[in-house]
């Protein structure tokens, strides 16, 4: 034995652990410890610099639209929802469809009158990534972050993974091995790039239990943000549910999705996407649904969503309330079909279900109709 290091063969023979000759770990003495007064916030009170977070919610709550809005405010250096941000580059991993993300960014750019050639440190990773096994595409993503830094005048401060399910590449969200590997890969990306890594995720069947999957995910993250949507008002609400190091700012942010027309497709039909728009928090009291059928409830919620997104002032003619916000019956029909108003997706089944739901709501005076327009009766 030399200098306190036991040769490996001798250590094995004696049943003792070999001591590595590697350099010792860094330590800080009691006298050197001082309070850290910098906030280290990426978004004040919501996201910490170089940390890990998830934004989760049920389908169609607007969580990806919220994430894109947040990401672009960081890339532009704009205050977000009244909260200070630290400007930096953003890399958005569009695992659930790069075309949709491109349209959402284009809608944001159009809505805020931003020139396409403006120098904004934002980029989309258009290919899916596998973050399930140890390493997998992790090294490639880290290299992509390093490469993106050379494109911008800012370091990459935020990487968004949309969504966890796609990045898990067929893995089991409830399995400790698969989720543990995903968390380890995310942690490695965070440590090696210095960027905050935010993952978009879904709730399970029981929405009160938060994000779905193995508990190792929630144990590892620093910030957890829940997004929900009120089925009657169509208003979405985002609220932090966990903060490890930051003070918990549980003031909710409420928003709706505002439709933006981007152009027309090859058939001349309009192509649209949405941007988020601030809204008042939905009232806690539930709307009276007595006498309403199950399909009627789905249709009513669909109408409220489409009115929020596409509603226009009523035409100045007899038959319309002067203060109504109207949409076409066809727009309502499509929204109701998208909301699965019928258990079957056969066109005739959807048509019959919508017709019966419309009759139900008109009889209960929940909805008004004139010519080819409909509106909500408050």
PDB file of N, CA and C in Angstrom, residues 5-73:
ATOM      1  N   UNK A   5      -3.413   4.576  -0.721  1.00  0.00           N
ATOM      2  CA  UNK A   5      -4.209   3.983  -1.795  1.00  0.00           C
ATOM      3  C   UNK A   5      -3.996   2.474  -1.794  1.00  0.00           C
ATOM      4  N   UNK A   6      -5.053   1.719  -1.707  1.00  0.00           N
ATOM      5  CA  UNK A   6      -4.972   0.265  -1.677  1.00  0.00           C
ATOM      6  C   UNK A   6      -4.993  -0.248  -3.106  1.00  0.00           C
ATOM      7  N   UNK A   7      -3.998  -0.996  -3.534  1.00  0.00           N
ATOM      8  CA  UNK A   7      -4.042  -1.581  -4.882  1.00  0.00           C
ATOM      9  C   UNK A   7      -5.326  -2.362  -5.078  1.00  0.00           C
ATOM     10  N   UNK A   8      -5.827  -2.319  -6.317  1.00  0.00           N
ATOM     11  CA  UNK A   8      -7.122  -2.918  -6.595  1.00  0.00           C
ATOM     12  C   UNK A   8      -7.158  -4.390  -6.218  1.00  0.00           C
ATOM     13  N   UNK A   9      -6.102  -5.136  -6.589  1.00  0.00           N
ATOM     14  CA  UNK A   9      -6.090  -6.567  -6.283  1.00  0.00           C
ATOM     15  C   UNK A   9      -6.121  -6.802  -4.790  1.00  0.00           C
ATOM     16  N   UNK A  10      -5.377  -5.991  -4.052  1.00  0.00           N
ATOM     17  CA  UNK A  10      -5.342  -6.143  -2.589  1.00  0.00           C
ATOM     18  C   UNK A  10      -6.683  -5.769  -1.981  1.00  0.00           C
ATOM     19  N   UNK A  11      -7.330  -4.722  -2.548  1.00  0.00           N
ATOM     20  CA  UNK A  11      -8.635  -4.303  -2.031  1.00  0.00           C
ATOM     21  C   UNK A  11      -9.661  -5.406  -2.217  1.00  0.00           C
ATOM     22  N   UNK A  12      -9.615  -6.045  -3.405  1.00  0.00           N
ATOM     23  CA  UNK A  12     -10.553  -7.131  -3.644  1.00  0.00           C
ATOM     24  C   UNK A  12     -10.285  -8.293  -2.701  1.00  0.00           C
ATOM     25  N   UNK A  13      -8.998  -8.563  -2.476  1.00  0.00           N
ATOM     26  CA  UNK A  13      -8.619  -9.691  -1.618  1.00  0.00           C
ATOM     27  C   UNK A  13      -9.085  -9.453  -0.186  1.00  0.00           C
ATOM     28  N   UNK A  14      -8.946  -8.205   0.275  1.00  0.00           N
ATOM     29  CA  UNK A  14      -9.312  -7.879   1.659  1.00  0.00           C
ATOM     30  C   UNK A  14     -10.784  -7.528   1.817  1.00  0.00           C
ATOM     31  N   UNK A  15     -11.536  -7.481   0.670  1.00  0.00           N
ATOM     32  CA  UNK A  15     -12.945  -7.137   0.747  1.00  0.00           C
ATOM     33  C   UNK A  15     -13.168  -5.667   1.027  1.00  0.00           C
ATOM     34  N   UNK A  16     -12.166  -4.836   0.761  1.00  0.00           N
ATOM     35  CA  UNK A  16     -12.279  -3.405   1.007  1.00  0.00           C
ATOM     36  C   UNK A  16     -12.382  -2.659  -0.317  1.00  0.00           C
ATOM     37  N   UNK A  17     -13.054  -1.474  -0.290  1.00  0.00           N
ATOM     38  CA  UNK A  17     -13.255  -0.685  -1.507  1.00  0.00           C
ATOM     39  C   UNK A  17     -11.964   0.047  -1.862  1.00  0.00           C
ATOM     40  N   UNK A  18     -11.591  -0.032  -3.140  1.00  0.00           N
ATOM     41  CA  UNK A  18     -10.402   0.685  -3.605  1.00  0.00           C
ATOM     42  C   UNK A  18     -10.654   2.183  -3.597  1.00  0.00           C
ATOM     43  N   UNK A  19      -9.691   2.967  -3.184  1.00  0.00           N
ATOM     44  CA  UNK A  19      -9.796   4.428  -3.148  1.00  0.00           C
ATOM     45  C   UNK A  19      -9.241   4.988  -4.447  1.00  0.00           C
ATOM     46  N   UNK A  20     -10.035   5.750  -5.172  1.00  0.00           N
ATOM     47  CA  UNK A  20      -9.609   6.290  -6.453  1.00  0.00           C
ATOM     48  C   UNK A  20      -8.564   7.370  -6.249  1.00  0.00           C
ATOM     49  N   UNK A  21      -7.537   7.388  -7.094  1.00  0.00           N
ATOM     50  CA  UNK A  21      -6.519   8.446  -6.996  1.00  0.00           C
ATOM     51  C   UNK A  21      -6.960   9.742  -7.654  1.00  0.00           C
ATOM     52  N   UNK A  22      -8.241   9.864  -8.080  1.00  0.00           N
ATOM     53  CA  UNK A  22      -8.710  11.075  -8.758  1.00  0.00           C
ATOM     54  C   UNK A  22      -8.640  12.276  -7.818  1.00  0.00           C
ATOM     55  N   UNK A  23      -8.686  13.480  -8.423  1.00  0.00           N
ATOM     56  CA  UNK A  23      -8.619  14.718  -7.636  1.00  0.00           C
ATOM     57  C   UNK A  23      -9.804  14.802  -6.684  1.00  0.00           C
ATOM     58  N   UNK A  24      -9.631  15.395  -5.505  1.00  0.00           N
ATOM     59  CA  UNK A  24     -10.725  15.497  -4.529  1.00  0.00           C
ATOM     60  C   UNK A  24     -11.812  16.442  -5.020  1.00  0.00           C
ATOM     61  N   UNK A  25     -13.018  16.280  -4.481  1.00  0.00           N
ATOM     62  CA  UNK A  25     -14.133  17.154  -4.821  1.00  0.00           C
ATOM     63  C   UNK A  25     -13.959  18.520  -4.180  1.00  0.00           C
ATOM     64  N   UNK A  26     -14.516  19.536  -4.821  1.00  0.00           N
ATOM     65  CA  UNK A  26     -14.438  20.896  -4.279  1.00  0.00           C
ATOM     66  C   UNK A  26     -15.299  21.011  -3.030  1.00  0.00           C
ATOM     67  N   UNK A  27     -14.801  21.728  -2.052  1.00  0.00           N
ATOM     68  CA  UNK A  27     -15.543  21.971  -0.815  1.00  0.00           C
ATOM     69  C   UNK A  27     -15.527  23.457  -0.501  1.00  0.00           C
ATOM     70  N   UNK A  28     -16.458  23.890   0.348  1.00  0.00           N
ATOM     71  CA  UNK A  28     -16.503  25.271   0.823  1.00  0.00           C
ATOM     72  C   UNK A  28     -16.559  25.237   2.343  1.00  0.00           C
ATOM     73  N   UNK A  29     -15.639  25.928   2.977  1.00  0.00           N
ATOM     74  CA  UNK A  29     -15.583  25.905   4.433  1.00  0.00           C
ATOM     75  C   UNK A  29     -16.674  26.773   5.042  1.00  0.00           C
ATOM     76  N   UNK A  30     -16.926  26.580   6.310  1.00  0.00           N
ATOM     77  CA  UNK A  30     -17.957  27.332   7.024  1.00  0.00           C
ATOM     78  C   UNK A  30     -17.703  28.834   6.921  1.00  0.00           C
ATOM     79  N   UNK A  31     -16.428  29.225   7.022  1.00  0.00           N
ATOM     80  CA  UNK A  31     -16.092  30.651   6.987  1.00  0.00           C
ATOM     81  C   UNK A  31     -16.314  31.257   5.606  1.00  0.00           C
ATOM     82  N   UNK A  32     -16.220  30.425   4.567  1.00  0.00           N
ATOM     83  CA  UNK A  32     -16.373  30.922   3.198  1.00  0.00           C
ATOM     84  C   UNK A  32     -17.838  31.058   2.782  1.00  0.00           C
ATOM     85  N   UNK A  33     -18.744  30.438   3.536  1.00  0.00           N
ATOM     86  CA  UNK A  33     -20.152  30.438   3.147  1.00  0.00           C
ATOM     87  C   UNK A  33     -20.763  31.803   3.405  1.00  0.00           C
ATOM     88  N   UNK A  34     -21.380  32.374   2.343  1.00  0.00           N
ATOM     89  CA  UNK A  34     -22.027  33.684   2.425  1.00  0.00           C
ATOM     90  C   UNK A  34     -23.419  33.582   1.804  1.00  0.00           C
ATOM     91  N   UNK A  35     -24.315  34.460   2.195  1.00  0.00           N
ATOM     92  CA  UNK A  35     -25.656  34.425   1.590  1.00  0.00           C
ATOM     93  C   UNK A  35     -25.579  34.729   0.101  1.00  0.00           C
ATOM     94  N   UNK A  36     -26.373  34.009  -0.687  1.00  0.00           N
ATOM     95  CA  UNK A  36     -26.468  34.247  -2.127  1.00  0.00           C
ATOM     96  C   UNK A  36     -27.680  35.131  -2.362  1.00  0.00           C
ATOM     97  N   UNK A  37     -27.442  36.383  -2.678  1.00  0.00           N
ATOM     98  CA  UNK A  37     -28.524  37.360  -2.754  1.00  0.00           C
ATOM     99  C   UNK A  37     -29.058  37.576  -4.167  1.00  0.00           C
ATOM    100  N   UNK A  38     -28.368  37.030  -5.175  1.00  0.00           N
ATOM    101  CA  UNK A  38     -28.900  37.157  -6.535  1.00  0.00           C
ATOM    102  C   UNK A  38     -30.109  36.223  -6.664  1.00  0.00           C
ATOM    103  N   UNK A  39     -31.120  36.656  -7.432  1.00  0.00           N
ATOM    104  CA  UNK A  39     -32.358  35.897  -7.509  1.00  0.00           C
ATOM    105  C   UNK A  39     -32.228  34.631  -8.352  1.00  0.00           C
ATOM    106  N   UNK A  40     -31.286  34.641  -9.317  1.00  0.00           N
ATOM    107  CA  UNK A  40     -31.119  33.510 -10.229  1.00  0.00           C
ATOM    108  C   UNK A  40     -32.430  33.128 -10.902  1.00  0.00           C
ATOM    109  N   UNK A  41     -33.231  34.133 -11.237  1.00  0.00           N
ATOM    110  CA  UNK A  41     -34.519  33.862 -11.874  1.00  0.00           C
ATOM    111  C   UNK A  41     -34.403  33.996 -13.384  1.00  0.00           C
ATOM    112  N   UNK A  42     -35.029  33.086 -14.071  1.00  0.00           N
ATOM    113  CA  UNK A  42     -35.235  33.246 -15.504  1.00  0.00           C
ATOM    114  C   UNK A  42     -36.541  33.997 -15.728  1.00  0.00           C
ATOM    115  N   UNK A  43     -37.576  33.594 -15.007  1.00  0.00           N
ATOM    116  CA  UNK A  43     -38.843  34.316 -14.932  1.00  0.00           C
ATOM    117  C   UNK A  43     -39.133  34.528 -13.460  1.00  0.00           C
ATOM    118  N   UNK A  44     -39.156  35.767 -13.027  1.00  0.00           N
ATOM    119  CA  UNK A  44     -39.233  36.089 -11.606  1.00  0.00           C
ATOM    120  C   UNK A  44     -40.404  35.378 -10.933  1.00  0.00           C
ATOM    121  N   UNK A  45     -40.077  34.553  -9.944  1.00  0.00           N
ATOM    122  CA  UNK A  45     -41.101  33.872  -9.176  1.00  0.00           C
ATOM    123  C   UNK A  45     -41.666  32.623  -9.816  1.00  0.00           C
ATOM    124  N   UNK A  46     -41.247  32.336 -11.060  1.00  0.00           N
ATOM    125  CA  UNK A  46     -41.819  31.172 -11.770  1.00  0.00           C
ATOM    126  C   UNK A  46     -40.746  30.161 -12.165  1.00  0.00           C
ATOM    127  N   UNK A  47     -39.676  30.614 -12.821  1.00  0.00           N
ATOM    128  CA  UNK A  47     -38.647  29.694 -13.307  1.00  0.00           C
ATOM    129  C   UNK A  47     -37.271  30.188 -12.895  1.00  0.00           C
ATOM    130  N   UNK A  48     -36.457  29.284 -12.351  1.00  0.00           N
ATOM    131  CA  UNK A  48     -35.101  29.633 -11.957  1.00  0.00           C
ATOM    132  C   UNK A  48     -34.109  29.362 -13.069  1.00  0.00           C
ATOM    133  N   UNK A  49     -33.035  30.132 -13.111  1.00  0.00           N
ATOM    134  CA  UNK A  49     -32.009  29.921 -14.117  1.00  0.00           C
ATOM    135  C   UNK A  49     -31.321  28.582 -13.930  1.00  0.00           C
ATOM    136  N   UNK A  50     -31.127  27.837 -15.023  1.00  0.00           N
ATOM    137  CA  UNK A  50     -30.425  26.565 -14.963  1.00  0.00           C
ATOM    138  C   UNK A  50     -31.139  25.478 -14.197  1.00  0.00           C
ATOM    139  N   UNK A  51     -32.447  25.612 -14.010  1.00  0.00           N
ATOM    140  CA  UNK A  51     -33.211  24.639 -13.221  1.00  0.00           C
ATOM    141  C   UNK A  51     -34.020  23.718 -14.137  1.00  0.00           C
ATOM    142  N   UNK A  52     -34.919  22.923 -13.536  1.00  0.00           N
ATOM    143  CA  UNK A  52     -35.778  21.998 -14.274  1.00  0.00           C
ATOM    144  C   UNK A  52     -37.226  22.280 -13.919  1.00  0.00           C
ATOM    145  N   UNK A  53     -38.113  22.205 -14.910  1.00  0.00           N
ATOM    146  CA  UNK A  53     -39.534  22.449 -14.641  1.00  0.00           C
ATOM    147  C   UNK A  53     -40.391  21.603 -15.569  1.00  0.00           C
ATOM    148  N   UNK A  54     -41.675  21.490 -15.210  1.00  0.00           N
ATOM    149  CA  UNK A  54     -42.661  20.929 -16.120  1.00  0.00           C
ATOM    150  C   UNK A  54     -43.861  21.871 -16.164  1.00  0.00           C
ATOM    151  N   UNK A  55     -44.433  21.993 -17.340  1.00  0.00           N
ATOM    152  CA  UNK A  55     -45.727  22.649 -17.520  1.00  0.00           C
ATOM    153  C   UNK A  55     -46.686  21.541 -17.933  1.00  0.00           C
ATOM    154  N   UNK A  56     -47.682  21.273 -17.112  1.00  0.00           N
ATOM    155  CA  UNK A  56     -48.534  20.121 -17.390  1.00  0.00           C
ATOM    156  C   UNK A  56     -50.006  20.514 -17.353  1.00  0.00           C
ATOM    157  N   UNK A  57     -50.817  19.703 -18.009  1.00  0.00           N
ATOM    158  CA  UNK A  57     -52.257  19.919 -18.019  1.00  0.00           C
ATOM    159  C   UNK A  57     -52.916  18.918 -18.936  1.00  0.00           C
ATOM    160  N   UNK A  58     -54.221  18.923 -18.951  1.00  0.00           N
ATOM    161  CA  UNK A  58     -54.983  18.038 -19.815  1.00  0.00           C
ATOM    162  C   UNK A  58     -54.817  18.485 -21.269  1.00  0.00           C
ATOM    163  N   UNK A  59     -55.250  17.658 -22.207  1.00  0.00           N
ATOM    164  CA  UNK A  59     -55.202  18.044 -23.619  1.00  0.00           C
ATOM    165  C   UNK A  59     -56.087  19.264 -23.867  1.00  0.00           C
ATOM    166  N   UNK A  60     -55.680  20.101 -24.804  1.00  0.00           N
ATOM    167  CA  UNK A  60     -56.447  21.278 -25.231  1.00  0.00           C
ATOM    168  C   UNK A  60     -56.652  22.315 -24.127  1.00  0.00           C
ATOM    169  N   UNK A  61     -55.694  22.416 -23.214  1.00  0.00           N
ATOM    170  CA  UNK A  61     -55.766  23.475 -22.208  1.00  0.00           C
ATOM    171  C   UNK A  61     -54.947  24.694 -22.608  1.00  0.00           C
ATOM    172  N   UNK A  62     -54.135  24.571 -23.666  1.00  0.00           N
ATOM    173  CA  UNK A  62     -53.337  25.701 -24.132  1.00  0.00           C
ATOM    174  C   UNK A  62     -51.932  25.737 -23.572  1.00  0.00           C
ATOM    175  N   UNK A  63     -51.458  24.628 -22.995  1.00  0.00           N
ATOM    176  CA  UNK A  63     -50.147  24.636 -22.342  1.00  0.00           C
ATOM    177  C   UNK A  63     -48.994  24.886 -23.313  1.00  0.00           C
ATOM    178  N   UNK A  64     -49.065  24.308 -24.532  1.00  0.00           N
ATOM    179  CA  UNK A  64     -47.994  24.558 -25.503  1.00  0.00           C
ATOM    180  C   UNK A  64     -48.021  26.000 -26.008  1.00  0.00           C
ATOM    181  N   UNK A  65     -49.221  26.568 -26.189  1.00  0.00           N
ATOM    182  CA  UNK A  65     -49.320  27.984 -26.583  1.00  0.00           C
ATOM    183  C   UNK A  65     -48.727  28.875 -25.494  1.00  0.00           C
ATOM    184  N   UNK A  66     -48.992  28.529 -24.231  1.00  0.00           N
ATOM    185  CA  UNK A  66     -48.428  29.285 -23.111  1.00  0.00           C
ATOM    186  C   UNK A  66     -46.907  29.182 -23.123  1.00  0.00           C
ATOM    187  N   UNK A  67     -46.377  27.969 -23.353  1.00  0.00           N
ATOM    188  CA  UNK A  67     -44.929  27.770 -23.353  1.00  0.00           C
ATOM    189  C   UNK A  67     -44.262  28.560 -24.472  1.00  0.00           C
ATOM    190  N   UNK A  68     -44.866  28.582 -25.661  1.00  0.00           N
ATOM    191  CA  UNK A  68     -44.296  29.344 -26.776  1.00  0.00           C
ATOM    192  C   UNK A  68     -44.322  30.832 -26.485  1.00  0.00           C
ATOM    193  N   UNK A  69     -45.425  31.307 -25.906  1.00  0.00           N
ATOM    194  CA  UNK A  69     -45.520  32.721 -25.550  1.00  0.00           C
ATOM    195  C   UNK A  69     -44.437  33.091 -24.539  1.00  0.00           C
ATOM    196  N   UNK A  70     -44.249  32.246 -23.539  1.00  0.00           N
ATOM    197  CA  UNK A  70     -43.210  32.474 -22.536  1.00  0.00           C
ATOM    198  C   UNK A  70     -41.828  32.463 -23.179  1.00  0.00           C
ATOM    199  N   UNK A  71     -41.574  31.454 -24.034  1.00  0.00           N
ATOM    200  CA  UNK A  71     -40.271  31.325 -24.668  1.00  0.00           C
ATOM    201  C   UNK A  71     -39.923  32.540 -25.521  1.00  0.00           C
ATOM    202  N   UNK A  72     -40.889  33.021 -26.297  1.00  0.00           N
ATOM    203  CA  UNK A  72     -40.617  34.156 -27.181  1.00  0.00           C
ATOM    204  C   UNK A  72     -40.446  35.456 -26.404  1.00  0.00           C
ATOM    205  N   UNK A  73     -41.124  35.598 -25.280  1.00  0.00           N
ATOM    206  CA  UNK A  73     -40.890  36.778 -24.441  1.00  0.00           C
ATOM    207  C   UNK A  73     -39.462  36.762 -23.883  1.00  0.00           C
TER     208      UNK A  73
END
